Coordinates of C-alpha atoms in Angstrom, one line a residue:
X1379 CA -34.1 118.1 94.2
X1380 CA -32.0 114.8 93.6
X1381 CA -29.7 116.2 91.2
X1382 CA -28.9 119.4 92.8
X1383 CA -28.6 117.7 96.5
X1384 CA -26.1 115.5 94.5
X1385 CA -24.4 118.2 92.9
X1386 CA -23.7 120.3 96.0
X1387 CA -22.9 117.2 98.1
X1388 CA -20.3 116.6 95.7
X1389 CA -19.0 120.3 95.3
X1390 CA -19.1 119.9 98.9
X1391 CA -16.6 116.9 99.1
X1392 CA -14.6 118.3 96.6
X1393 CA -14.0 121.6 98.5
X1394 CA -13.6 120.3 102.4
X1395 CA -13.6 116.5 102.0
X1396 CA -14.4 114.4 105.1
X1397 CA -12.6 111.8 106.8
X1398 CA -13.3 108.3 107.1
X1399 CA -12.5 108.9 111.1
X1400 CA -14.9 111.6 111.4
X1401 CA -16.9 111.5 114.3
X1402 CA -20.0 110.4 113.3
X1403 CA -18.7 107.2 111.7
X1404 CA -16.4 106.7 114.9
X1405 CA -19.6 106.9 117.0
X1406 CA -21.6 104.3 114.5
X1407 CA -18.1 101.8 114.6
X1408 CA -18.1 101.9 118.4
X1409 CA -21.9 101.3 118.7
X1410 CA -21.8 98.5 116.2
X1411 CA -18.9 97.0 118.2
X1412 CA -20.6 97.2 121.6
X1413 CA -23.5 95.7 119.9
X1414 CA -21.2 93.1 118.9
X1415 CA -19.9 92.2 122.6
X1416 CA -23.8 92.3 123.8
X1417 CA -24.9 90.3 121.1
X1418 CA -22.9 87.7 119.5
X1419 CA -23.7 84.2 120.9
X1420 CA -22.7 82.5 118.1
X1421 CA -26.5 83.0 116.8
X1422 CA -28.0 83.9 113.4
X1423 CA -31.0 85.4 114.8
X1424 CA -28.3 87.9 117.1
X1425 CA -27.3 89.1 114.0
X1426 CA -30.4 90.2 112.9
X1427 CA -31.0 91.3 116.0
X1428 CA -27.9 93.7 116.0
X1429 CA -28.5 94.8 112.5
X1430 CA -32.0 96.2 113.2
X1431 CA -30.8 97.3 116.6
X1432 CA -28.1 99.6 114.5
X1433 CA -29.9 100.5 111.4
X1434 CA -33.2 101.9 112.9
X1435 CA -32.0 104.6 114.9
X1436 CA -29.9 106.3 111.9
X1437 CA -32.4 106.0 109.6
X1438 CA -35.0 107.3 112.0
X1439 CA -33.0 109.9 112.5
X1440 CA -32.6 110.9 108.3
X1441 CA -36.4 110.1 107.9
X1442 CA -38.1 112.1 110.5
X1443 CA -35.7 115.0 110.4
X1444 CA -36.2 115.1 106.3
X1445 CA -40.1 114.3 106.8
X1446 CA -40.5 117.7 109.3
X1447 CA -38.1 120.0 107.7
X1448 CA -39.7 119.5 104.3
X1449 CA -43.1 120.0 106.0
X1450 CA -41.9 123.6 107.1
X1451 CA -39.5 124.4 104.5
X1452 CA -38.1 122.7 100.9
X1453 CA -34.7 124.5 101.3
X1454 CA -34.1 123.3 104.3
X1455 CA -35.2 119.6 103.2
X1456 CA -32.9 119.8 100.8
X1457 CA -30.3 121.5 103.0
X1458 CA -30.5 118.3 105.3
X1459 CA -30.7 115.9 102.2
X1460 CA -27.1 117.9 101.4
X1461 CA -25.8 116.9 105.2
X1462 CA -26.5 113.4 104.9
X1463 CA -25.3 112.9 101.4
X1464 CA -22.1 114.8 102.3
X1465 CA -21.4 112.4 105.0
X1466 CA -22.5 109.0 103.4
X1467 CA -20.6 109.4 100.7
X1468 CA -16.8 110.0 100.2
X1469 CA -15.3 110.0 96.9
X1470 CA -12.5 112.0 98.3
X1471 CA -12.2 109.6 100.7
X1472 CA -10.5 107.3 98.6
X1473 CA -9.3 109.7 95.8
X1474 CA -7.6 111.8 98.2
X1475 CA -5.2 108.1 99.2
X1476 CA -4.7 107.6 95.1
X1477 CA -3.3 110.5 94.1
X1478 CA -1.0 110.8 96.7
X1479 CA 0.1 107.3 95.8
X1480 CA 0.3 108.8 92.4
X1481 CA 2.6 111.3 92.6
X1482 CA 4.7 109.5 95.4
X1483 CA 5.1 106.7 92.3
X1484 CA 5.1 109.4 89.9
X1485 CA 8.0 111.0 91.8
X1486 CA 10.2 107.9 92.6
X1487 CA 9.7 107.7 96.1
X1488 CA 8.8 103.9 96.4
X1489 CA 8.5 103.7 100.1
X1490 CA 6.2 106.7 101.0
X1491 CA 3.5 104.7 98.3
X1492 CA 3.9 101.8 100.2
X1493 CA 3.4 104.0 103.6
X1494 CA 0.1 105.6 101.7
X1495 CA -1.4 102.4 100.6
X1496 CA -0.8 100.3 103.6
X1497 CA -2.7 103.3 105.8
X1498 CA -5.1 103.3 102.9
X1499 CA -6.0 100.0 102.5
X1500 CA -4.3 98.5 105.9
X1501 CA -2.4 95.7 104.2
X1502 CA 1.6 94.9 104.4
X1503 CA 3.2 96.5 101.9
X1504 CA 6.9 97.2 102.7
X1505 CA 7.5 94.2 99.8
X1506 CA 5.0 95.7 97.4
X1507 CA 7.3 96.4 94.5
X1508 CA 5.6 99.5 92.3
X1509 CA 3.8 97.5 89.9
X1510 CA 2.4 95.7 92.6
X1511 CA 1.8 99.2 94.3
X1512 CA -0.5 100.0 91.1
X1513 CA -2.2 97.2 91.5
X1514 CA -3.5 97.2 94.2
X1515 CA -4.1 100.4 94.7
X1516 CA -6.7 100.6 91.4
X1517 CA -7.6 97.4 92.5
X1518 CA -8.9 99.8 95.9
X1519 CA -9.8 102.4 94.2
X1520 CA -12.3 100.6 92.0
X1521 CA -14.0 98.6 95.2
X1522 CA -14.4 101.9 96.9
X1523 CA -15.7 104.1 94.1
X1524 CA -18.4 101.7 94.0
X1525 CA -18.7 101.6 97.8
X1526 CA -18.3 105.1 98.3
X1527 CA -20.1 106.5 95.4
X1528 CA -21.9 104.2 93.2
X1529 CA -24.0 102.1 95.7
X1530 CA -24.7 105.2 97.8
X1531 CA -26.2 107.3 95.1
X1532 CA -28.2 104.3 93.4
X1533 CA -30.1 103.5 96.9
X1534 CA -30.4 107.5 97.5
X1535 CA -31.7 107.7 94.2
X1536 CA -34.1 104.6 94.2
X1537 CA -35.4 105.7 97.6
X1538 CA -35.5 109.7 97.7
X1539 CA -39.2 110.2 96.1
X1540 CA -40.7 108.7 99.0
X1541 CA -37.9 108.7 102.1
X1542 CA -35.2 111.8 101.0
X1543 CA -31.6 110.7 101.8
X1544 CA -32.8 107.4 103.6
X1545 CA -31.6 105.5 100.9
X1546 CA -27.7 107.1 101.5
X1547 CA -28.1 106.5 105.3
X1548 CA -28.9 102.8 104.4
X1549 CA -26.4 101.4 102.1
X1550 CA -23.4 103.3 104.0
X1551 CA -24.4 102.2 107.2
X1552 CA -25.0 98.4 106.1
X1553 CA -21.6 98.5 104.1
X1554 CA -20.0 99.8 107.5
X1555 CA -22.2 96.9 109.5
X1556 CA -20.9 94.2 106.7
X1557 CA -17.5 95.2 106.6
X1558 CA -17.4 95.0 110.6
X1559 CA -19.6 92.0 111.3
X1560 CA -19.7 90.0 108.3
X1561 CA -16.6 90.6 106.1
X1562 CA -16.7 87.6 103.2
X1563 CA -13.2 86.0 104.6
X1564 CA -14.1 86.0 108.4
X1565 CA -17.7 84.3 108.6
X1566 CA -19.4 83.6 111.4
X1567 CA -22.9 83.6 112.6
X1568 CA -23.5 86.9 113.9
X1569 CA -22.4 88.6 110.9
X1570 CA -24.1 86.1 108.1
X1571 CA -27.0 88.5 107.9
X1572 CA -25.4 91.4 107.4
X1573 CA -22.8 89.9 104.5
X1574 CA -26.5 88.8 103.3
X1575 CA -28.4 92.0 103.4
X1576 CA -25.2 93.5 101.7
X1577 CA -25.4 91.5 99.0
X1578 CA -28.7 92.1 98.5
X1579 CA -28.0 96.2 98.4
X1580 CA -25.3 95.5 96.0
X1581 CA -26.7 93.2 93.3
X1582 CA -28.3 95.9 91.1
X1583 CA -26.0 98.9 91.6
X1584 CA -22.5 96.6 91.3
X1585 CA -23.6 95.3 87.8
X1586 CA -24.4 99.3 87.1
X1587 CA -21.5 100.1 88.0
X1588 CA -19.6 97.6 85.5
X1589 CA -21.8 98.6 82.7
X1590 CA -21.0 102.1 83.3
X1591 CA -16.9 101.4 83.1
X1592 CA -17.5 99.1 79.8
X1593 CA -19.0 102.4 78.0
X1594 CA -17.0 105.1 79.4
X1595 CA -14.1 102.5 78.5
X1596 CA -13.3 99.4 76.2
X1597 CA -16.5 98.2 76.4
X1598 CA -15.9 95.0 74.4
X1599 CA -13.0 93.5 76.7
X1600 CA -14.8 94.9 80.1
X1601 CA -17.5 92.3 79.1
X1602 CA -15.4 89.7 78.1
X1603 CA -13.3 90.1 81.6
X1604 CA -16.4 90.4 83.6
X1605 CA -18.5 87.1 82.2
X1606 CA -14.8 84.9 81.9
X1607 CA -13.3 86.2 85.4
X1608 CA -15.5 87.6 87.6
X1609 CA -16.4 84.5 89.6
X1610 CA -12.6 83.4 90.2
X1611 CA -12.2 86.3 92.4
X1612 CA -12.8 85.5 96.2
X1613 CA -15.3 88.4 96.6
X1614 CA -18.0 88.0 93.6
X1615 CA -19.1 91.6 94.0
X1616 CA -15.4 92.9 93.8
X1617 CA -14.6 90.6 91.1
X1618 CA -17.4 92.1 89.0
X1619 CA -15.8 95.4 89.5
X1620 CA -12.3 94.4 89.0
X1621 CA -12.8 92.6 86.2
X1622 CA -15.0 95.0 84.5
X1623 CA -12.7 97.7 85.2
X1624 CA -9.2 95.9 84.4
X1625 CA -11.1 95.4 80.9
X1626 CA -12.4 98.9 80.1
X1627 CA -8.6 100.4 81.1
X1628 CA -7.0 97.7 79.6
X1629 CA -4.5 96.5 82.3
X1630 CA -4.2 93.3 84.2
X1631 CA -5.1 93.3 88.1
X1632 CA -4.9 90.9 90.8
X1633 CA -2.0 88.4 89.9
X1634 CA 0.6 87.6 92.7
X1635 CA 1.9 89.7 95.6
X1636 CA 5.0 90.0 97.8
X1637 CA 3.7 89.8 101.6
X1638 CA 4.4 88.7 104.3
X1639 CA 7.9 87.5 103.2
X1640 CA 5.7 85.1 100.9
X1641 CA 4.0 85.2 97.5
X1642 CA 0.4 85.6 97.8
X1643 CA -0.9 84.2 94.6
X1644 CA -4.5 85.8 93.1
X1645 CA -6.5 85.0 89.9
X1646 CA -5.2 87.5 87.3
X1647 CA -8.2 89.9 86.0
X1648 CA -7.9 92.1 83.2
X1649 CA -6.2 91.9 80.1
X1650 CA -3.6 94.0 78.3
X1651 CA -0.5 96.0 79.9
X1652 CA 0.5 95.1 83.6
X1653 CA -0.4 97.7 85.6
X1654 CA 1.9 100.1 86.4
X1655 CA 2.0 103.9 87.9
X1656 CA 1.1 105.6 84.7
X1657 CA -2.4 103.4 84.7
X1658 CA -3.5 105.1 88.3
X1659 CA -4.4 108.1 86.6
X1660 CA -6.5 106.2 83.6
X1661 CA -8.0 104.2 86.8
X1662 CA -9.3 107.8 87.9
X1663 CA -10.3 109.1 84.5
X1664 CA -12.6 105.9 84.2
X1665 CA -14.3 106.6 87.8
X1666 CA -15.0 109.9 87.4
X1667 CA -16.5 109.3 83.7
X1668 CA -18.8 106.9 85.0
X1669 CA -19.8 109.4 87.8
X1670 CA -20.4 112.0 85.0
X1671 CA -22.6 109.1 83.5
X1672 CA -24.4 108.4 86.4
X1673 CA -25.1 112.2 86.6
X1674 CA -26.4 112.6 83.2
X1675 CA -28.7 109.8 83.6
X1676 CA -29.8 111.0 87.5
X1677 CA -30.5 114.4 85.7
X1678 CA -33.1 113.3 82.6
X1679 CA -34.8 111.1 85.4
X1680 CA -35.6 114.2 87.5
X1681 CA -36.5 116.1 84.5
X1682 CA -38.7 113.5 83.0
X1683 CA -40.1 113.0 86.6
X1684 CA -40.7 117.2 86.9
X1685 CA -42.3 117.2 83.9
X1686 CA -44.4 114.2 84.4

């Protein structure tokens, strides 16, 4: 059941892909931000308050619905397990944003790529010059295939024996909660526990993740870039993926941008070329071989399991 729910969620995406406004992540965003203006006193525990106050009643929700549908009827458990997936992850999401930087690049149009990324990624980017474009935009790319994909499937797969698509419903809604409450350059009280619960979710399935690009890439240099320059980037977790990545494609990310009618100066990841527009499709290529990967292995774990 784990591989097919996976397999149509993702044919799913692929065919009618779903926005990151859609309504039901609009409806968790204003929740989490009323919970916000109720709660925040400057307190640790009102963060953990919040959190649990946010989390239960989705993952209620994906539990008991799964739990009494798969009492009745396996189709329909699996039907449901489908739904969730389908709206916890989005690789389209973020795919859909890097080719059409792609081919704006691709085709010379400089200032409709830096329209797409800034919407994309909401940074200034009228000084971006196309290199810089690149980079950032597989530097995006990377962070949210692991976001998006990666860390969803790992939880839904570490969790579905016992709690179906619970494990989906809880990384996507804690990543949501993290990047709203306790985003790693704005810290405060209220949010600490749920940059701290996020880390947690992300330790395992991040380091994955790397591994995966190192062998669906040059695994050597992803190593070398990941254990040498990981830890210089702000955001440990994206560094790991960054660095990894920039090694098993063979470019260099981060480095300095034009903003802000200043240079924003970055640690420089990677090794090899300097990115430019011809790399965003390699960036892609990588991602979705990984995916393939992750697939393969999901797939001799639920036969071995079956067979068991």
């Amino acid at each position: 059941m784990t591989f097919l729910a996976l397999i149509l969620a993702l044919a799913l995406e692929q065919l009618r892909p779903i926005s990151s406004r859609n309504p039901a992540y609009l409806a968790f965003i204003r929740m989490a931000n009323n919970l916000e203006r109720s709660l925040d006193a400057g307190e640790f525990r009102n963060g953990v308050y919040g959190w649990l106050l946010a989390m239960i009643p989705p993952l209620a929700v994906s539990l008991i619905v799964y739990f009494v549908l798969a009492h009745h009827s396996q189709p329909l458990a699996v039907a449901w397990t489908v739904a969730v997936l389908y709206f916890t992850m989005g690789f389209r999401q973020f795919s859909h944003a890097f080719s059409g930087i792609s081919r704006a690049l691709q085709a010379g149009e400089t200032d409709v790529a830096r329209l797409l990324l800034s919407d994309w990624t909401g940074q200034h980017t009228s000084e971006m010059s196309e290199d810089e474009i690149s980079r950032v935009a597989i530097e995006q790319g990377l962070v949210d295939s692991f976001r998006y994909v990666f860390g969803t499937v790992f939880w839904f797969v570490v969790l579905c024996w016992f709690a179906g698509p619970a494990g989906a419903v809880l990384y996507r809604t804690s990543s949501l909660l993290a990047q709203k409450w306790g985003a790693f350059d704005n810290p405060n009280a209220f949010g600490r526990f749920a940059r701290w619960i996020q880390d947690l979710l992300d330790y395992v399935p991040v380091r994955l993740t790397a591994v995966s690009f190192a062998i669906m890439g040059d695994f050597q240099d992803a190593v070398d870039c990941w254990s040498a320059q990981a830890r210089t980037w702000a955001d440990y977790t994206s560094g790991i993926l960054l660095a990894a990545g920039a090694g098993a494609i063979g470019i260099k990310l981060g480095d300095v941008l034009h903003q802000d009618h200043t240079v924003k100066f970055r640690p420089e990841l990677g090794l090899g070329d300097a990115a430019n527009p011809d790399y965003l499709a390699s960036a892609v290529g990588l991602i979705w071989r990984s995916v393939l990967l992750w697939l393969a292995l999901i797939l001799l774990i639920s036969v071995a399991h079956w067979v068991s």
